[in-house]
PDB file of C-alpha atoms and ligand atoms in Angstrom:
ATOM      1  CA  MET A 157      95.379  93.210 101.854  1.00 52.00           C
ATOM      2  CA  ASN A 158      97.380  95.169 104.472  1.00 63.00           C
ATOM      3  CA  ARG A 159      94.993  94.148 107.207  1.00 58.00           C
ATOM      4  CA  ASN A 160      96.241  90.563 106.958  1.00 91.00           C
ATOM      5  CA  LEU A 161      99.902  91.520 107.180  1.00 96.00           C
ATOM      6  CA  VAL A 162     101.722  91.183 110.482  1.00 98.00           C
ATOM      7  CA  SER A 163     104.916  93.077 111.299  1.00 98.00           C
ATOM      8  CA  ILE A 164     107.095  92.424 114.342  1.00 98.00           C
ATOM      9  CA  VAL A 165     109.089  95.354 115.739  1.00 98.00           C
ATOM     10  CA  SER A 166     111.676  94.837 118.477  1.00 98.00           C
ATOM     11  CA  GLY A 167     112.490  98.022 120.386  1.00 98.00           C
ATOM     12  CA  GLY A 168     108.931  99.030 119.539  1.00 98.00           C
ATOM     13  CA  THR A 169     108.179 100.771 122.842  1.00 98.00           C
ATOM     14  CA  ARG A 170     110.205 103.964 122.325  1.00 96.00           C
ATOM     15  CA  GLY A 171     112.244 106.064 119.897  1.00 96.00           C
ATOM     16  CA  ILE A 172     112.763 104.903 116.332  1.00 97.00           C
ATOM     17  CA  GLY A 173     111.058 101.518 116.869  1.00 98.00           C
ATOM     18  CA  SER A 174     107.836 103.021 118.244  1.00 98.00           C
ATOM     19  CA  GLN A 175     107.600 105.364 115.240  1.00 97.00           C
ATOM     20  CA  ILE A 176     108.090 102.441 112.852  1.00 98.00           C
ATOM     21  CA  ARG A 177     105.425 100.482 114.777  1.00 98.00           C
ATOM     22  CA  ASP A 178     102.949 103.369 114.593  1.00 97.00           C
ATOM     23  CA  GLU A 179     103.538 103.975 110.878  1.00 97.00           C
ATOM     24  CA  LEU A 180     102.952 100.279 110.142  1.00 97.00           C
ATOM     25  CA  LEU A 181      99.708 100.419 112.161  1.00 96.00           C
ATOM     26  CA  ARG A 182      98.580 103.533 110.223  1.00 96.00           C
ATOM     27  CA  ARG A 183      99.168 101.557 107.036  1.00 95.00           C
ATOM     28  CA  GLY A 184      96.825  98.837 108.249  1.00 94.00           C
ATOM     29  CA  HIS A 185      99.375  96.212 109.340  1.00 96.00           C
ATOM     30  CA  SER A 186      98.802  94.315 112.551  1.00 97.00           C
ATOM     31  CA  VAL A 187     101.858  94.766 114.726  1.00 98.00           C
ATOM     32  CA  ILE A 188     103.641  92.717 117.368  1.00 98.00           C
ATOM     33  CA  PHE A 189     105.976  95.014 119.291  1.00 98.00           C
ATOM     34  CA  ILE A 190     108.566  93.919 121.813  1.00 98.00           C
ATOM     35  CA  GLY A 191     109.793  95.808 124.869  1.00 98.00           C
ATOM     36  CA  SER A 192     112.101  94.803 127.705  1.00 98.00           C
ATOM     37  CA  THR A 193     109.487  94.564 130.517  1.00 98.00           C
ATOM     38  CA  GLU A 194     105.730  94.198 131.053  1.00 97.00           C
ATOM     39  CA  ASP A 195     105.690  97.664 132.553  1.00 98.00           C
ATOM     40  CA  SER A 196     107.392  99.209 129.520  1.00 98.00           C
ATOM     41  CA  VAL A 197     105.025  97.427 127.108  1.00 97.00           C
ATOM     42  CA  ASN A 198     101.956  98.565 129.107  1.00 95.00           C
ATOM     43  CA  ARG A 199     103.129 102.168 129.411  1.00 96.00           C
ATOM     44  CA  ASN A 200     104.063 102.479 125.740  1.00 97.00           C
ATOM     45  CA  GLN A 201     100.978 101.163 123.952  1.00 95.00           C
ATOM     46  CA  PRO A 202     100.311 102.773 120.547  1.00 96.00           C
ATOM     47  CA  GLN A 203      97.685 105.536 120.615  1.00 94.00           C
ATOM     48  CA  ILE A 204      96.204 104.647 117.236  1.00 94.00           C
ATOM     49  CA  ASN A 205      92.661 103.511 116.505  1.00 93.00           C
ATOM     50  CA  LEU A 206      92.638  99.979 115.149  1.00 94.00           C
ATOM     51  CA  ASN A 207      90.507  98.947 112.180  1.00 93.00           C
ATOM     52  CA  GLN A 208      88.317  95.868 112.232  1.00 90.00           C
ATOM     53  CA  GLY A 209      90.546  92.796 111.942  1.00 91.00           C
ATOM     54  CA  GLN A 210      93.676  94.707 112.933  1.00 94.00           C
ATOM     55  CA  PHE A 211      95.454  93.759 116.184  1.00 96.00           C
ATOM     56  CA  VAL A 212      98.392  94.952 118.201  1.00 97.00           C
ATOM     57  CA  LYS A 213     100.318  92.589 120.436  1.00 97.00           C
ATOM     58  CA  GLY A 214     102.874  93.656 123.024  1.00 98.00           C
ATOM     59  CA  ILE A 215     105.478  91.112 124.163  1.00 98.00           C
ATOM     60  CA  SER A 216     107.943  91.585 127.009  1.00 98.00           C
ATOM     61  CA  ILE A 217     111.343  89.996 126.527  1.00 98.00           C
ATOM     62  CA  ASN A 218     114.561  91.086 128.197  1.00 98.00           C
ATOM     63  CA  PHE A 219     117.096  90.560 125.404  1.00 98.00           C
ATOM     64  CA  GLN A 220     119.961  90.924 127.858  1.00 98.00           C
ATOM     65  CA  GLU A 221     119.060  87.415 129.038  1.00 98.00           C
ATOM     66  CA  TRP A 222     120.192  85.695 125.865  1.00 98.00           C
ATOM     67  CA  PRO A 223     120.076  82.735 125.228  1.00 98.00           C
ATOM     68  CA  THR A 224     117.638  81.977 128.105  1.00 98.00           C
ATOM     69  CA  TRP A 225     114.838  84.148 126.679  1.00 98.00           C
ATOM     70  CA  VAL A 226     114.778  82.268 123.367  1.00 98.00           C
ATOM     71  CA  LYS A 227     113.084  79.191 124.824  1.00 94.00           C
ATOM     72  CA  SER A 228     111.172  80.766 127.722  1.00 96.00           C
ATOM     73  CA  PRO A 229     107.478  81.674 127.567  1.00 98.00           C
ATOM     74  CA  TRP A 230     107.088  85.466 127.221  1.00 98.00           C
ATOM     75  CA  HIS A 231     104.234  87.552 128.560  1.00 98.00           C
ATOM     76  CA  GLN A 232     102.024  88.673 125.664  1.00 98.00           C
ATOM     77  CA  VAL A 233      98.992  90.974 125.474  1.00 97.00           C
ATOM     78  CA  ILE A 234      96.829  91.135 122.340  1.00 97.00           C
ATOM     79  CA  ARG A 235      94.461  94.062 121.693  1.00 95.00           C
ATOM     80  CA  GLU A 236      91.950  94.041 118.853  1.00 92.00           C
ATOM     81  CA  ALA A 237      89.530  96.691 117.633  1.00 84.00           C
ATOM     82  CA  GLY A 238      86.524  96.779 119.967  1.00 72.00           C
ATOM     83  CA  GLN A 239      87.659  93.805 122.067  1.00 77.00           C
ATOM     84  CA  LEU A 240      89.179  93.352 125.490  1.00 77.00           C
ATOM     85  CA  ALA A 241      92.842  92.454 125.742  1.00 84.00           C
ATOM     86  CA  THR A 242      93.894  88.792 125.785  1.00 95.00           C
ATOM     87  CA  GLU A 243      96.879  87.870 127.969  1.00 96.00           C
ATOM     88  CA  LEU A 244      98.975  84.763 127.425  1.00 97.00           C
ATOM     89  CA  GLN A 245     102.402  83.223 128.037  1.00 98.00           C
ATOM     90  CA  SER A 246     104.121  81.565 125.092  1.00 98.00           C
ATOM     91  CA  ASP A 247     107.437  81.262 123.252  1.00 97.00           C
ATOM     92  CA  ASP A 248     105.586  81.499 119.912  1.00 97.00           C
ATOM     93  CA  LEU A 249     105.586  85.063 118.529  1.00 98.00           C
ATOM     94  CA  MET A 250     102.312  84.338 116.679  1.00 97.00           C
ATOM     95  CA  ALA A 251     100.580  82.660 119.663  1.00 97.00           C
ATOM     96  CA  GLY A 252      96.883  83.538 119.848  1.00 96.00           C
ATOM     97  CA  ILE A 253      96.812  84.684 116.207  1.00 96.00           C
ATOM     98  CA  ASP A 254      95.008  82.736 113.485  1.00 94.00           C
ATOM     99  CA  LYS A 255      97.983  81.881 111.237  1.00 92.00           C
ATOM    100  CA  LYS A 256      95.691  80.944 108.339  1.00 92.00           C
ATOM    101  CA  ASN A 257      94.317  84.479 108.147  1.00 94.00           C
ATOM    102  CA  TYR A 258      97.360  86.534 109.095  1.00 96.00           C
ATOM    103  CA  ARG A 259     100.661  86.543 107.232  1.00 96.00           C
ATOM    104  CA  LEU A 260     103.865  87.139 109.212  1.00 97.00           C
ATOM    105  CA  ASP A 261     105.327  89.522 106.657  1.00 97.00           C
ATOM    106  CA  THR A 262     108.022  91.723 108.232  1.00 98.00           C
ATOM    107  CA  LEU A 263     110.490  91.623 111.116  1.00 98.00           C
ATOM    108  CA  VAL A 264     112.112  94.909 112.138  1.00 98.00           C
ATOM    109  CA  ASN A 265     115.033  94.451 114.535  1.00 98.00           C
ATOM    110  CA  CYS A 266     115.332  97.819 116.256  1.00 98.00           C
ATOM    111  CA  ALA A 267     116.085  97.109 119.936  1.00 98.00           C
ATOM    112  CA  GLY A 268     119.369  98.613 121.023  1.00 98.00           C
ATOM    113  CA  ILE A 269     121.366  99.935 123.947  1.00 97.00           C
ATOM    114  CA  THR A 270     124.316 102.244 123.908  1.00 94.00           C
ATOM    115  CA  GLN A 271     127.650 102.186 125.710  1.00 92.00           C
ATOM    116  CA  THR A 272     128.330 104.440 128.652  1.00 84.00           C
ATOM    117  CA  LYS A 273     132.063 103.917 129.287  1.00 90.00           C
ATOM    118  CA  SER A 274     135.284 103.570 127.280  1.00 92.00           C
ATOM    119  CA  ALA A 275     136.188 100.055 126.122  1.00 95.00           C
ATOM    120  CA  ILE A 276     138.816  99.523 128.811  1.00 96.00           C
ATOM    121  CA  LYS A 277     136.388 100.496 131.593  1.00 96.00           C
ATOM    122  CA  THR A 278     133.402  98.474 130.347  1.00 96.00           C
ATOM    123  CA  GLY A 279     132.881  95.346 132.471  1.00 96.00           C
ATOM    124  CA  PRO A 280     132.003  91.887 131.095  1.00 97.00           C
ATOM    125  CA  GLY A 281     128.336  92.164 132.147  1.00 97.00           C
ATOM    126  CA  ASP A 282     127.871  95.381 130.179  1.00 97.00           C
ATOM    127  CA  MET A 283     129.770  93.931 127.197  1.00 98.00           C
ATOM    128  CA  ALA A 284     127.450  90.911 127.153  1.00 98.00           C
ATOM    129  CA  SER A 285     124.363  93.138 127.453  1.00 98.00           C
ATOM    130  CA  ILE A 286     125.373  95.284 124.477  1.00 98.00           C
ATOM    131  CA  MET A 287     126.069  92.249 122.280  1.00 98.00           C
ATOM    132  CA  ASN A 288     122.935  90.396 123.455  1.00 98.00           C
ATOM    133  CA  VAL A 289     120.539  93.291 122.898  1.00 98.00           C
ATOM    134  CA  ASN A 290     122.083  94.794 119.753  1.00 98.00           C
ATOM    135  CA  PHE A 291     123.200  91.668 117.915  1.00 98.00           C
ATOM    136  CA  MET A 292     122.023  88.324 119.335  1.00 98.00           C
ATOM    137  CA  SER A 293     118.392  89.500 119.566  1.00 98.00           C
ATOM    138  CA  SER A 294     118.393  90.077 115.784  1.00 98.00           C
ATOM    139  CA  VAL A 295     119.927  86.681 115.092  1.00 98.00           C
ATOM    140  CA  SER A 296     117.505  84.801 117.356  1.00 98.00           C
ATOM    141  CA  LEU A 297     114.371  86.703 116.309  1.00 98.00           C
ATOM    142  CA  THR A 298     115.300  86.031 112.679  1.00 98.00           C
ATOM    143  CA  GLN A 299     115.497  82.306 113.449  1.00 98.00           C
ATOM    144  CA  LEU A 300     112.134  82.447 115.198  1.00 98.00           C
ATOM    145  CA  VAL A 301     110.330  84.035 112.221  1.00 98.00           C
ATOM    146  CA  ILE A 302     112.063  82.385 109.321  1.00 97.00           C
ATOM    147  CA  LYS A 303     110.228  79.033 109.223  1.00 94.00           C
ATOM    148  CA  GLN A 304     106.914  80.836 109.098  1.00 95.00           C
ATOM    149  CA  MET A 305     108.074  83.229 106.340  1.00 97.00           C
ATOM    150  CA  ILE A 306     109.364  80.369 104.201  1.00 97.00           C
ATOM    151  CA  ARG A 307     105.847  78.870 104.290  1.00 95.00           C
ATOM    152  CA  ASN A 308     104.291  82.139 103.038  1.00 95.00           C
ATOM    153  CA  SER A 309     103.126  82.365  99.446  1.00 93.00           C
ATOM    154  CA  THR A 310     104.836  85.128  97.473  1.00 94.00           C
ATOM    155  CA  VAL A 311     103.317  88.611  97.319  1.00 91.00           C
ATOM    156  CA  ASP A 312     104.952  90.945  94.766  1.00 91.00           C
ATOM    157  CA  GLY A 313     107.589  88.231  94.338  1.00 95.00           C
ATOM    158  CA  LYS A 314     108.521  88.166  98.064  1.00 96.00           C
ATOM    159  CA  ARG A 315     107.750  85.820 100.956  1.00 97.00           C
ATOM    160  CA  GLY A 316     108.825  88.217 103.678  1.00 97.00           C
ATOM    161  CA  ARG A 317     111.121  90.964 104.772  1.00 98.00           C
ATOM    162  CA  ILE A 318     113.687  91.432 107.534  1.00 98.00           C
ATOM    163  CA  VAL A 319     114.888  94.951 108.371  1.00 98.00           C
ATOM    164  CA  ASN A 320     117.758  95.530 110.758  1.00 98.00           C
ATOM    165  CA  ILE A 321     118.463  98.916 112.291  1.00 98.00           C
ATOM    166  CA  ALA A 322     122.268  99.060 112.622  1.00 97.00           C
ATOM    167  CA  SER A 323     124.262 102.318 112.911  1.00 95.00           C
ATOM    168  CA  ILE A 324     126.659 104.389 110.877  1.00 93.00           C
ATOM    169  CA  LEU A 325     129.162 103.605 113.663  1.00 93.00           C
ATOM    170  CA  GLY A 326     129.192  99.968 112.589  1.00 95.00           C
ATOM    171  CA  ASP A 327     129.527 100.682 108.877  1.00 93.00           C
ATOM    172  CA  ILE A 328     133.158 100.297 107.865  1.00 90.00           C
ATOM    173  CA  ARG A 329     132.472 102.084 104.557  1.00 89.00           C
ATOM    174  CA  ALA A 330     131.319 105.196 106.451  1.00 86.00           C
ATOM    175  CA  ASP A 331     134.737 105.303 108.141  1.00 85.00           C
ATOM    176  CA  VAL A 332     133.539 106.936 111.389  1.00 88.00           C
ATOM    177  CA  THR A 333     134.997 106.170 114.806  1.00 90.00           C
ATOM    178  CA  VAL A 334     133.916 107.767 118.082  1.00 90.00           C
ATOM    179  CA  PRO A 335     135.852 107.023 121.302  1.00 91.00           C
ATOM    180  CA  GLY A 336     133.527 105.630 123.972  1.00 91.00           C
ATOM    181  CA  THR A 337     131.508 103.560 121.507  1.00 93.00           C
ATOM    182  CA  ALA A 338     133.881 100.652 120.713  1.00 96.00           C
ATOM    183  CA  ILE A 339     131.654  97.765 121.839  1.00 97.00           C
ATOM    184  CA  TYR A 340     128.466  99.409 120.569  1.00 97.00           C
ATOM    185  CA  SER A 341     130.141 100.006 117.181  1.00 97.00           C
ATOM    186  CA  ALA A 342     131.412  96.415 117.073  1.00 98.00           C
ATOM    187  CA  SER A 343     127.894  95.101 117.832  1.00 98.00           C
ATOM    188  CA  LYS A 344     126.506  97.105 114.911  1.00 98.00           C
ATOM    189  CA  ALA A 345     129.351  95.989 112.598  1.00 98.00           C
ATOM    190  CA  ALA A 346     128.365  92.428 113.507  1.00 98.00           C
ATOM    191  CA  VAL A 347     124.741  93.171 112.561  1.00 98.00           C
ATOM    192  CA  ILE A 348     125.781  94.625 109.204  1.00 98.00           C
ATOM    193  CA  GLN A 349     128.039  91.740 108.201  1.00 98.00           C
ATOM    194  CA  TYR A 350     125.542  89.145 109.496  1.00 98.00           C
ATOM    195  CA  ASN A 351     122.878  90.733 107.297  1.00 98.00           C
ATOM    196  CA  ARG A 352     125.065  90.693 104.206  1.00 98.00           C
ATOM    197  CA  VAL A 353     125.482  86.937 104.487  1.00 98.00           C
ATOM    198  CA  LEU A 354     121.878  86.358 105.623  1.00 98.00           C
ATOM    199  CA  SER A 355     120.636  88.242 102.582  1.00 98.00           C
ATOM    200  CA  GLU A 356     122.397  85.738 100.308  1.00 98.00           C
ATOM    201  CA  GLU A 357     121.179  82.769 102.357  1.00 98.00           C
ATOM    202  CA  LEU A 358     117.543  83.894 102.236  1.00 98.00           C
ATOM    203  CA  ALA A 359     117.483  85.017  98.596  1.00 97.00           C
ATOM    204  CA  ARG A 360     116.513  81.497  97.452  1.00 97.00           C
ATOM    205  CA  TRP A 361     113.299  81.775  99.518  1.00 97.00           C
ATOM    206  CA  LYS A 362     112.652  85.299  98.228  1.00 98.00           C
ATOM    207  CA  ILE A 363     112.965  86.886 101.652  1.00 98.00           C
ATOM    208  CA  ASP A 364     114.390  90.416 101.564  1.00 98.00           C
ATOM    209  CA  VAL A 365     116.998  91.525 104.077  1.00 98.00           C
ATOM    210  CA  GLN A 366     117.557  95.267 104.491  1.00 98.00           C
ATOM    211  CA  THR A 367     120.074  97.020 106.734  1.00 97.00           C
ATOM    212  CA  ILE A 368     119.593 100.646 107.700  1.00 96.00           C
ATOM    213  CA  SER A 369     122.477 102.500 109.338  1.00 95.00           C
ATOM    214  CA  PRO A 370     121.180 105.725 110.897  1.00 94.00           C
ATOM    215  CA  ALA A 371     123.476 108.591 111.865  1.00 91.00           C
ATOM    216  CA  LEU A 372     122.636 110.714 114.909  1.00 89.00           C
ATOM    217  CA  VAL A 373     118.893 110.897 115.641  1.00 91.00           C
ATOM    218  CA  GLU A 374     118.945 113.548 118.365  1.00 87.00           C
ATOM    219  CA  SER A 375     115.312 113.231 119.477  1.00 83.00           C
ATOM    220  CA  THR A 376     115.734 109.696 120.867  1.00 89.00           C
ATOM    221  CA  ASP A 377     116.257 108.616 124.510  1.00 86.00           C
ATOM    222  CA  MET A 378     119.445 106.837 123.442  1.00 85.00           C
ATOM    223  CA  ILE A 379     121.081 110.126 122.479  1.00 85.00           C
ATOM    224  CA  GLN A 380     119.564 112.115 125.369  1.00 82.00           C
ATOM    225  CA  THR A 381     121.304 109.787 127.865  1.00 80.00           C
ATOM    226  CA  LEU A 382     124.830 110.048 126.368  1.00 82.00           C
ATOM    227  CA  ASP A 383     127.524 111.899 128.264  1.00 83.00           C
ATOM    228  CA  HIS A 384     128.360 115.387 126.961  1.00 87.00           C
ATOM    229  CA  GLU A 385     131.812 114.495 125.575  1.00 84.00           C
ATOM    230  CA  THR A 386     130.589 111.501 123.533  1.00 83.00           C
ATOM    231  CA  LEU A 387     127.628 113.520 122.251  1.00 85.00           C
ATOM    232  CA  GLN A 388     129.927 116.344 121.100  1.00 86.00           C
ATOM    233  CA  LYS A 389     132.152 113.868 119.249  1.00 84.00           C
ATOM    234  CA  LEU A 390     129.115 112.218 117.651  1.00 84.00           C
ATOM    235  CA  ARG A 391     127.782 115.612 116.533  1.00 87.00           C
ATOM    236  CA  GLN A 392     131.143 116.474 114.957  1.00 85.00           C
ATOM    237  CA  ARG A 393     131.633 113.132 113.229  1.00 83.00           C
ATOM    238  CA  VAL A 394     128.188 111.770 112.315  1.00 78.00           C
ATOM    239  CA  GLY A 395     125.825 114.714 112.732  1.00 67.00           C
ATOM    240  CA  ASN A 396     124.912 115.144 109.073  1.00 67.00           C
ATOM    241  CA  GLY A 397     123.186 113.115 106.418  1.00 68.00           C
ATOM    242  CA  ARG A 398     119.771 111.877 105.490  1.00 64.00           C
ATOM    243  CA  LEU A 399     119.413 109.238 108.181  1.00 79.00           C
ATOM    244  CA  THR A 400     119.383 111.718 111.072  1.00 85.00           C
ATOM    245  CA  THR A 401     115.603 111.855 111.367  1.00 90.00           C
ATOM    246  CA  ILE A 402     112.931 109.270 111.973  1.00 92.00           C
ATOM    247  CA  GLN A 403     111.226 110.450 108.758  1.00 92.00           C
ATOM    248  CA  GLY A 404     114.436 109.678 106.853  1.00 91.00           C
ATOM    249  CA  ILE A 405     114.556 106.180 108.340  1.00 94.00           C
ATOM    250  CA  LEU A 406     110.879 105.559 107.499  1.00 95.00           C
ATOM    251  CA  ALA A 407     111.566 106.731 103.936  1.00 94.00           C
ATOM    252  CA  GLU A 408     114.489 104.306 103.663  1.00 94.00           C
ATOM    253  CA  MET A 409     112.051 101.526 104.636  1.00 96.00           C
ATOM    254  CA  GLY A 410     109.568 102.686 102.011  1.00 94.00           C
ATOM    255  CA  LEU A 411     107.176 103.924 104.722  1.00 93.00           C
ATOM    256  CA  SER A 412     107.051 107.639 103.855  1.00 80.00           C
ATOM    257  CA  GLN A 413     107.124 109.939 100.853  1.00 55.00           C
ATOM    258  CA  GLU A 414     110.263 111.889 101.923  1.00 52.00           C
TER     259      GLU A 414
HETATM  260  P1  LIG B 614     115.789 104.130 122.430  1.00 72.72           P
HETATM  261  O1  LIG B 614     116.775 104.168 123.552  1.00 72.72           O
HETATM  262  O2  LIG B 614     114.858 105.271 122.261  1.00 72.72           O
HETATM  263  O3  LIG B 614     114.889 102.781 122.537  1.00 72.72           O
HETATM  264  C1  LIG B 614     115.528 101.551 122.687  1.00 72.72           C
HETATM  265  C2  LIG B 614     114.541 100.437 122.442  1.00 72.72           C
HETATM  266  O4  LIG B 614     115.229  99.189 122.631  1.00 72.72           O
HETATM  267  C3  LIG B 614     113.379 100.463 123.433  1.00 72.72           C
HETATM  268  O5  LIG B 614     112.205 100.070 122.794  1.00 72.72           O
HETATM  269  C4  LIG B 614     113.797  99.439 124.465  1.00 72.72           C
HETATM  270  O6  LIG B 614     112.720  98.760 125.111  1.00 72.72           O
HETATM  271  C5  LIG B 614     114.550  98.421 123.611  1.00 72.72           C
HETATM  272  N1  LIG B 614     115.464  97.688 124.488  1.00 72.72           N
HETATM  273  C6  LIG B 614     116.528  98.196 125.160  1.00 72.72           C
HETATM  274  N2  LIG B 614     117.060  97.250 125.964  1.00 72.72           N
HETATM  275  C7  LIG B 614     116.308  96.127 125.787  1.00 72.72           C
HETATM  276  C8  LIG B 614     116.339  94.836 126.355  1.00 72.72           C
HETATM  277  N3  LIG B 614     117.233  94.501 127.294  1.00 72.72           N
HETATM  278  N4  LIG B 614     115.419  93.943 125.956  1.00 72.72           N
HETATM  279  C9  LIG B 614     114.468  94.263 125.039  1.00 72.72           C
HETATM  280  N5  LIG B 614     114.386  95.481 124.464  1.00 72.72           N
HETATM  281  C10 LIG B 614     115.291  96.411 124.849  1.00 72.72           C
HETATM  282  O7  LIG B 614     116.644 103.829 121.126  1.00 72.72           O
HETATM  283  P2  LIG B 614     116.602 104.473 119.661  1.00 72.72           P
HETATM  284  O8  LIG B 614     115.213 104.550 119.173  1.00 72.72           O
HETATM  285  O9  LIG B 614     117.431 105.682 119.680  1.00 72.72           O
HETATM  286  O10 LIG B 614     117.405 103.376 118.834  1.00 72.72           O
HETATM  287  C11 LIG B 614     116.759 102.350 118.121  1.00 72.72           C
HETATM  288  C12 LIG B 614     117.812 101.594 117.328  1.00 72.72           C
HETATM  289  O11 LIG B 614     118.453 102.497 116.433  1.00 72.72           O
HETATM  290  C13 LIG B 614     118.908 100.995 118.202  1.00 72.72           C
HETATM  291  O12 LIG B 614     119.269  99.732 117.700  1.00 72.72           O
HETATM  292  C14 LIG B 614     120.056 101.966 118.035  1.00 72.72           C
HETATM  293  O13 LIG B 614     121.306 101.364 118.238  1.00 72.72           O
HETATM  294  C15 LIG B 614     119.864 102.418 116.593  1.00 72.72           C
HETATM  295  N6  LIG B 614     120.453 103.709 116.297  1.00 72.72           N
HETATM  296  C16 LIG B 614     120.038 104.829 116.988  1.00 72.72           C
HETATM  297  C17 LIG B 614     120.610 106.062 116.688  1.00 72.72           C
HETATM  298  C18 LIG B 614     120.204 107.300 117.403  1.00 72.72           C
HETATM  299  O14 LIG B 614     120.790 108.358 117.108  1.00 72.72           O
HETATM  300  N7  LIG B 614     119.239 107.265 118.299  1.00 72.72           N
HETATM  301  C19 LIG B 614     121.650 106.196 115.644  1.00 72.72           C
HETATM  302  C20 LIG B 614     121.993 104.952 114.999  1.00 72.72           C
HETATM  303  C21 LIG B 614     121.403 103.770 115.312  1.00 72.72           C
HETATM  304  P3  LIG B 614     112.185  99.261 126.559  1.00 72.72           P
HETATM  305  O15 LIG B 614     111.704 100.649 126.376  1.00 72.72           O
HETATM  306  O16 LIG B 614     111.074  98.318 126.834  1.00 72.72           O
HETATM  307  O17 LIG B 614     113.313  99.144 127.507  1.00 72.72           O
END
């Protein structure tokens, strides 16, 4: 059954998203992963042997360019077991895929960028980029998949699943603030509250909405590029807890035994 399931992973070229992508592929899903450029998608292809009938599609979309990207054709490359890659341009995430035989089952919104300056020094362009990549990409990708999911028949009582990777910094209940992350934290708070309402809206169609709020995952590029002072504060304030490893995040998604 898994070989007919399709999962979409934004931020699937590196870090947490690429590990989620690879675990879904190991479980037999076909995967559509999204990166910011053609070069990034080409360089970061999964190194996993595909089974017969399983495909991997890489799409390049620069989420900073919201809302323009939503209705533009994106460059897409499909690879299937034992077949040459197919290249196409389309604004349909499932373009080139036989929709009768493959079920668009899961969307994982994982693309994200961090903040590099304090709130008062962050310019409007950087503010827009953080909100567009971290928040608006989730909202628009959800809209793009939802019509297809609603048409799915139910499997185990569900028509589909949307997973959003937020952050402990956006979770008001966690009560953590770190100077230098104001806009990033606000973008993640927006994701969390959006998901709470979305979950209620989509319940009638039996589509699950899950929010995961990781703490500090030190192995990722995002954390490696932070300035020393912000990193120290993050270590002091959010360094502990289960969601500090990619294995912990996969377990939260039901993708590992941890
Ligand atoms: P990385 O920096 O390792 O990877 C970021 C991913 O987002 C890449 O795949 C990148 O694509 C994609 N991305 C960035 N900018 C754009 C853009 N303009 N358009 C399209 N895609 C873009 O991040 P992490 O793996 O560390 O983080 C993944 C998610 O987890 C993020 O949402 C982050 O906020 C969240 N998170 C991370 C934590 C951590 O400690 N690392 C803690 C809490 C939450 P490309 O490579 O093609 O540029």
